[in-house]
PDB file of C-alpha atoms in Angstrom:
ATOM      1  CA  UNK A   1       0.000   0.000   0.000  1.00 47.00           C
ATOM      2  CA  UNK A   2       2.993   2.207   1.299  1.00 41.00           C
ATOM      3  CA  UNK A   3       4.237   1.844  -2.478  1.00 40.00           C
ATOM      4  CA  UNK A   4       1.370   2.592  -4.156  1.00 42.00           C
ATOM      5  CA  UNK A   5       0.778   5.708  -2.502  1.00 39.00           C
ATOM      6  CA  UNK A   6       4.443   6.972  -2.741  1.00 35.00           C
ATOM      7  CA  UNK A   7       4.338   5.758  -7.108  1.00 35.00           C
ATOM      8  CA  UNK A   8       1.021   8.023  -6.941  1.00 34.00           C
ATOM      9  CA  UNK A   9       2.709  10.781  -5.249  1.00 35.00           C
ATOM     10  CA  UNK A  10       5.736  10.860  -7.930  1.00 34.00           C
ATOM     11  CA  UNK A  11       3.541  10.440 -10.779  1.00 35.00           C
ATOM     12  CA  UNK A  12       1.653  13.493  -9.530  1.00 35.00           C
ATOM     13  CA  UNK A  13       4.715  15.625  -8.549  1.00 34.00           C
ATOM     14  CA  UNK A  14       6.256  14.583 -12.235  1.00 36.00           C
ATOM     15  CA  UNK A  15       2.959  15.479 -14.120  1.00 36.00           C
ATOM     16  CA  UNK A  16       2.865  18.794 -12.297  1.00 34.00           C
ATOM     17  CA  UNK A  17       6.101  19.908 -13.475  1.00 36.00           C
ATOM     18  CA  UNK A  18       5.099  18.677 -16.934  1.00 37.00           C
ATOM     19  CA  UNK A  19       1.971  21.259 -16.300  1.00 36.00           C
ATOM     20  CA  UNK A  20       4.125  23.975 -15.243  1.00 38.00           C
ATOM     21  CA  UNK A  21       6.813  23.965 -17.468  1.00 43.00           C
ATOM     22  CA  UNK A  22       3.720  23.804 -20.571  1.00 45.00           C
ATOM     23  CA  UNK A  23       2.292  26.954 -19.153  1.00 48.00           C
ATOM     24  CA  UNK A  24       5.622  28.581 -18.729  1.00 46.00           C
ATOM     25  CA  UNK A  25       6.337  27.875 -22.235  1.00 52.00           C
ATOM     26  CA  UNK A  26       3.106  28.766 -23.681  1.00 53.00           C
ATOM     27  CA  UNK A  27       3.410  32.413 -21.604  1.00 49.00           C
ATOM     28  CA  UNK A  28       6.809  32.836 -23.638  1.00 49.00           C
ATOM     29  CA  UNK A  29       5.502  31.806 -26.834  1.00 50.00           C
ATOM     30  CA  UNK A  30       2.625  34.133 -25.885  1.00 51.00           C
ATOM     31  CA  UNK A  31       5.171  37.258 -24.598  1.00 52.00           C
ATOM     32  CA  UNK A  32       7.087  36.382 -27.671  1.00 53.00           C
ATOM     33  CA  UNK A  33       4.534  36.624 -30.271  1.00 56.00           C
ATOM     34  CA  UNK A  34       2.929  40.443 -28.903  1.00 56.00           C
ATOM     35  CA  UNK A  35       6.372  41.544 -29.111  1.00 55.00           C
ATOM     36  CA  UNK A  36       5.974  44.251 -31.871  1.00 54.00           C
ATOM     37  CA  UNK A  37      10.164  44.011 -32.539  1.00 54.00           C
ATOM     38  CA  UNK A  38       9.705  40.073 -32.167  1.00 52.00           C
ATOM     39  CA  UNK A  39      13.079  39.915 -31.353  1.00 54.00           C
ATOM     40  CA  UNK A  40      15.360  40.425 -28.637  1.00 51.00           C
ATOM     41  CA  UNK A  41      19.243  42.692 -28.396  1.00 59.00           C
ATOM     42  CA  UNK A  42      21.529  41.140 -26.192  1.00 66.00           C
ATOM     43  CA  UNK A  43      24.864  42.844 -26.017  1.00 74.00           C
ATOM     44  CA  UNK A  44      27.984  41.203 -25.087  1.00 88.00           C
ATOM     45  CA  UNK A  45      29.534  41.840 -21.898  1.00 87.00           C
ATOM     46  CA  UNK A  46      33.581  42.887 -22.230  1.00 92.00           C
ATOM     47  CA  UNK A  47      34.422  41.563 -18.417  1.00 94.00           C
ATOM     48  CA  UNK A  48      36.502  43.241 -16.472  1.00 96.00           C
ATOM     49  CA  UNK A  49      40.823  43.173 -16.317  1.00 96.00           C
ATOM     50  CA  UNK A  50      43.384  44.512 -14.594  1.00 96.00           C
ATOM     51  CA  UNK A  51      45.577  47.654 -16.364  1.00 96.00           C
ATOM     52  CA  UNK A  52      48.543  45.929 -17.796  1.00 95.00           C
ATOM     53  CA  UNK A  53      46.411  42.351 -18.252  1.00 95.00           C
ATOM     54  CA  UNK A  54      47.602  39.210 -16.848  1.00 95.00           C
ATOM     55  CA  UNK A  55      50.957  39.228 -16.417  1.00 96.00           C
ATOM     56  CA  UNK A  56      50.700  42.649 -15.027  1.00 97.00           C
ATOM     57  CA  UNK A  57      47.858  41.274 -11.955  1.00 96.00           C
ATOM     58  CA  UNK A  58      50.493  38.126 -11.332  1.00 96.00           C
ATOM     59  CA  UNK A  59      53.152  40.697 -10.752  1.00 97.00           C
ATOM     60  CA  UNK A  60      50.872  43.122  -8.988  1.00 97.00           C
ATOM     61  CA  UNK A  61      50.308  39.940  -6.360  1.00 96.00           C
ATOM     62  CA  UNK A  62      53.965  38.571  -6.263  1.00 95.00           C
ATOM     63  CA  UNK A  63      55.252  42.242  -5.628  1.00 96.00           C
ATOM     64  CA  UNK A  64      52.137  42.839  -3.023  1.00 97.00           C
ATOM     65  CA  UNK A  65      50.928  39.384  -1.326  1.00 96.00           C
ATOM     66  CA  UNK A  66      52.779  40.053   2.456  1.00 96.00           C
ATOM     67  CA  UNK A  67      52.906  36.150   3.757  1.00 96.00           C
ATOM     68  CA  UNK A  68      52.225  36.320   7.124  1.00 96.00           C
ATOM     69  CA  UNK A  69      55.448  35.148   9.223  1.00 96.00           C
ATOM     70  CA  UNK A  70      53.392  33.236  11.414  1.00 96.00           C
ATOM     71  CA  UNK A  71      51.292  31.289   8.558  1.00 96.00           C
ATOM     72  CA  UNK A  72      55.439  30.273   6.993  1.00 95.00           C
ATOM     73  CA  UNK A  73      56.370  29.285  10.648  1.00 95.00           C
ATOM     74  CA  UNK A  74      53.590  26.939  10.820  1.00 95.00           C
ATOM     75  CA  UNK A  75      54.361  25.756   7.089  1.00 95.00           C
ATOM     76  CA  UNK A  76      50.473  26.893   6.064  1.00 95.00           C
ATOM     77  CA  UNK A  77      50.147  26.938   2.512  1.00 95.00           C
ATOM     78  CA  UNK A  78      46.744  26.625   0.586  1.00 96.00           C
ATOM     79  CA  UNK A  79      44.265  28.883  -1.562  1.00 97.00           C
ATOM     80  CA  UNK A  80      41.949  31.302  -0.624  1.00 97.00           C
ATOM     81  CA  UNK A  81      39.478  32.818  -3.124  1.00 98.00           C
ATOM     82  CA  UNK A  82      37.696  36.411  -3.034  1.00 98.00           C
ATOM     83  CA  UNK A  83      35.256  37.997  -4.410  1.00 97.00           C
ATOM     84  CA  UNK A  84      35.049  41.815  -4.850  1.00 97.00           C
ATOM     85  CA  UNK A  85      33.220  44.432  -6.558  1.00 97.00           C
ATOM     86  CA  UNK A  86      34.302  46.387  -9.459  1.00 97.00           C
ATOM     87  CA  UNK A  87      32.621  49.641  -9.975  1.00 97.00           C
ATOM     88  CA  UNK A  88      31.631  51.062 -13.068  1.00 96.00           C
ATOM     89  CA  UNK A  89      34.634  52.888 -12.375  1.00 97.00           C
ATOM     90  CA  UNK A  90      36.810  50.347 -11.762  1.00 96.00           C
ATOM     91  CA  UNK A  91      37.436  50.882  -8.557  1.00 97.00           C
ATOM     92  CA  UNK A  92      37.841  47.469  -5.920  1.00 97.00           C
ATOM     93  CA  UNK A  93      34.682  47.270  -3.552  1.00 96.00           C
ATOM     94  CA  UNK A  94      32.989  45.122  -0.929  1.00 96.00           C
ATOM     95  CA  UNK A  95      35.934  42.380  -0.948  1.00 97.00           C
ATOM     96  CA  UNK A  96      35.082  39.758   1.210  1.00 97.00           C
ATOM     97  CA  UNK A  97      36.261  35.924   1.684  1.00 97.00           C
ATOM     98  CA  UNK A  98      34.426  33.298  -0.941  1.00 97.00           C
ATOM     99  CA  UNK A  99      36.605  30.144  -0.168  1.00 97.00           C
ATOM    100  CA  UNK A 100      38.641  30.032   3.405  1.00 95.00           C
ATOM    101  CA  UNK A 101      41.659  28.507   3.949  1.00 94.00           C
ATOM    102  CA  UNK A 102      43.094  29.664   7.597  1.00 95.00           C
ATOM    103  CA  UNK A 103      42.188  33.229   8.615  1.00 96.00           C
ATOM    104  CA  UNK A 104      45.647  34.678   8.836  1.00 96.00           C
ATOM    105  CA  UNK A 105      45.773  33.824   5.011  1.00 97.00           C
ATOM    106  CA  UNK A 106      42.120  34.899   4.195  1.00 97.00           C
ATOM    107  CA  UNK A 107      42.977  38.264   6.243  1.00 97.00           C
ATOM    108  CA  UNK A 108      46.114  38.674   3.734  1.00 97.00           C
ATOM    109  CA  UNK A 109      44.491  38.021   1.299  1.00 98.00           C
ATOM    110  CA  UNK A 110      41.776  40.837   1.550  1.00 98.00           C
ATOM    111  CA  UNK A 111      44.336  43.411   2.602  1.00 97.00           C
ATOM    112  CA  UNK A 112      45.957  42.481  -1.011  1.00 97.00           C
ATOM    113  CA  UNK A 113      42.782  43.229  -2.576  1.00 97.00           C
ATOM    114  CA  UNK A 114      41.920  45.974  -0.546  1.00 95.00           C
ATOM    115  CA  UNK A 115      45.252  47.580  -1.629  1.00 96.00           C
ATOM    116  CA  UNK A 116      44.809  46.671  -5.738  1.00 96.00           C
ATOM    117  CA  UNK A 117      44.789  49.745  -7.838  1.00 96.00           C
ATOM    118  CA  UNK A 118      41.934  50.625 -10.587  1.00 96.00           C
ATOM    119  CA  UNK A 119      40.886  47.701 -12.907  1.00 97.00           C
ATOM    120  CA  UNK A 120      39.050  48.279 -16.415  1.00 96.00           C
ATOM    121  CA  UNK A 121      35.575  47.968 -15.651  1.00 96.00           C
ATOM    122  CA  UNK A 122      33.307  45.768 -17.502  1.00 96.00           C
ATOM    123  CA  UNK A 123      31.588  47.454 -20.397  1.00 94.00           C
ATOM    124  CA  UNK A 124      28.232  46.222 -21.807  1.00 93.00           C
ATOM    125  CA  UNK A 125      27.694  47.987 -25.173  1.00 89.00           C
ATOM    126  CA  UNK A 126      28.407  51.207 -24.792  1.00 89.00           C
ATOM    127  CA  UNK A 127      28.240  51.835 -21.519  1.00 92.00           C
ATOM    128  CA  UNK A 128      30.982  50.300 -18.473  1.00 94.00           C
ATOM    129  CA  UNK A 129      29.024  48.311 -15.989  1.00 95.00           C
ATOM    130  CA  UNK A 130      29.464  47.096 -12.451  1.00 96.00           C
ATOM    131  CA  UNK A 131      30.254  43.426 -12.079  1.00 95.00           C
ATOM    132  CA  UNK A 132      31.621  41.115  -9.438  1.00 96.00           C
ATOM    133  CA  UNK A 133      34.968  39.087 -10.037  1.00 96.00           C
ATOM    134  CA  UNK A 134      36.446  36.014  -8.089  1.00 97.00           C
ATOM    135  CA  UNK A 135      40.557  35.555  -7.831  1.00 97.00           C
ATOM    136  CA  UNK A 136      42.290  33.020  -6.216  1.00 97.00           C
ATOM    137  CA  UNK A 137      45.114  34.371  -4.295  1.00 97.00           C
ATOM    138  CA  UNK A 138      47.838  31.115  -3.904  1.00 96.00           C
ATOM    139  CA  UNK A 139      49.655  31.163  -0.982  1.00 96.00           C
ATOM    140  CA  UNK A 140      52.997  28.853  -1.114  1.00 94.00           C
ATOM    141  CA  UNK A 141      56.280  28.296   0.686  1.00 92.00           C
ATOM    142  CA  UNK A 142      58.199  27.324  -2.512  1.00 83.00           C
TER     143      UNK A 142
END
């Protein structure tokens, strides 16, 4: 009995989402079809990079990135991601800790950000957007 409710209640659950996904379709269809243009402009994004490009951002953080004297005394080495703002701008905002490793590294980390200069903001068209960017700041002994 147990089974033949708990079939029932999958059947049910899988022909709702049948239902819904037909009526979400035909309101596209339908929001497609009054469109007077009847067709959509996406424009590109040009995502954002550092002045100087690559090469320039890996010597920015080998020339910047203070390794805490504690974190090489203990032998900590690992990878700690953030995630920060960049203005329309370009200016670094809102940094804050996406992966962890240890918090003396995450806190070096940040300051490293914190301390970046400009970036080139994202552009979208014509016009420079604010977007949010993830970098992975390596910390190793060797």
């Amino acid at each position: 009995m147990k089974t033949i409710k708990f079939t029932t209640a999958v059947l049910l659950t899988f022909m709702l989402s049948f239902s819904v996904n037909a009526q979400w379709e035909e309101k596209m269809i339908t929001m497609l079809e009054s469109d007077p243009f009847k067709e959509s402009i996406f424009l590109e994004m040009v995502p954002p990079g550092f002045i100087g490009g690559q090469e320039a951002l890996e010597a920015y953080i080998s020339d910047n990135l203070k390794y805490p004297p504690l974190a090489i005394r203990q032998g900590l080495e690992g990878t700690v991601v953030v995630m920060f703002k960049i203005s329309s701008e370009g200016k670094i905002m809102d940094a804050i800790i996406k992966k962890s490793f240890k918090p003396i590294l995450d806190e070096a980390a940040l300051d490293l950000i914190k301390g970046m200069p400009q970036w080139n903001p994202a552009t979208q068209g014509n016009n420079t957007i604010e977007t949010y960017y993830q970098l992975p700041i390596r910390f190793s002994l060797k």
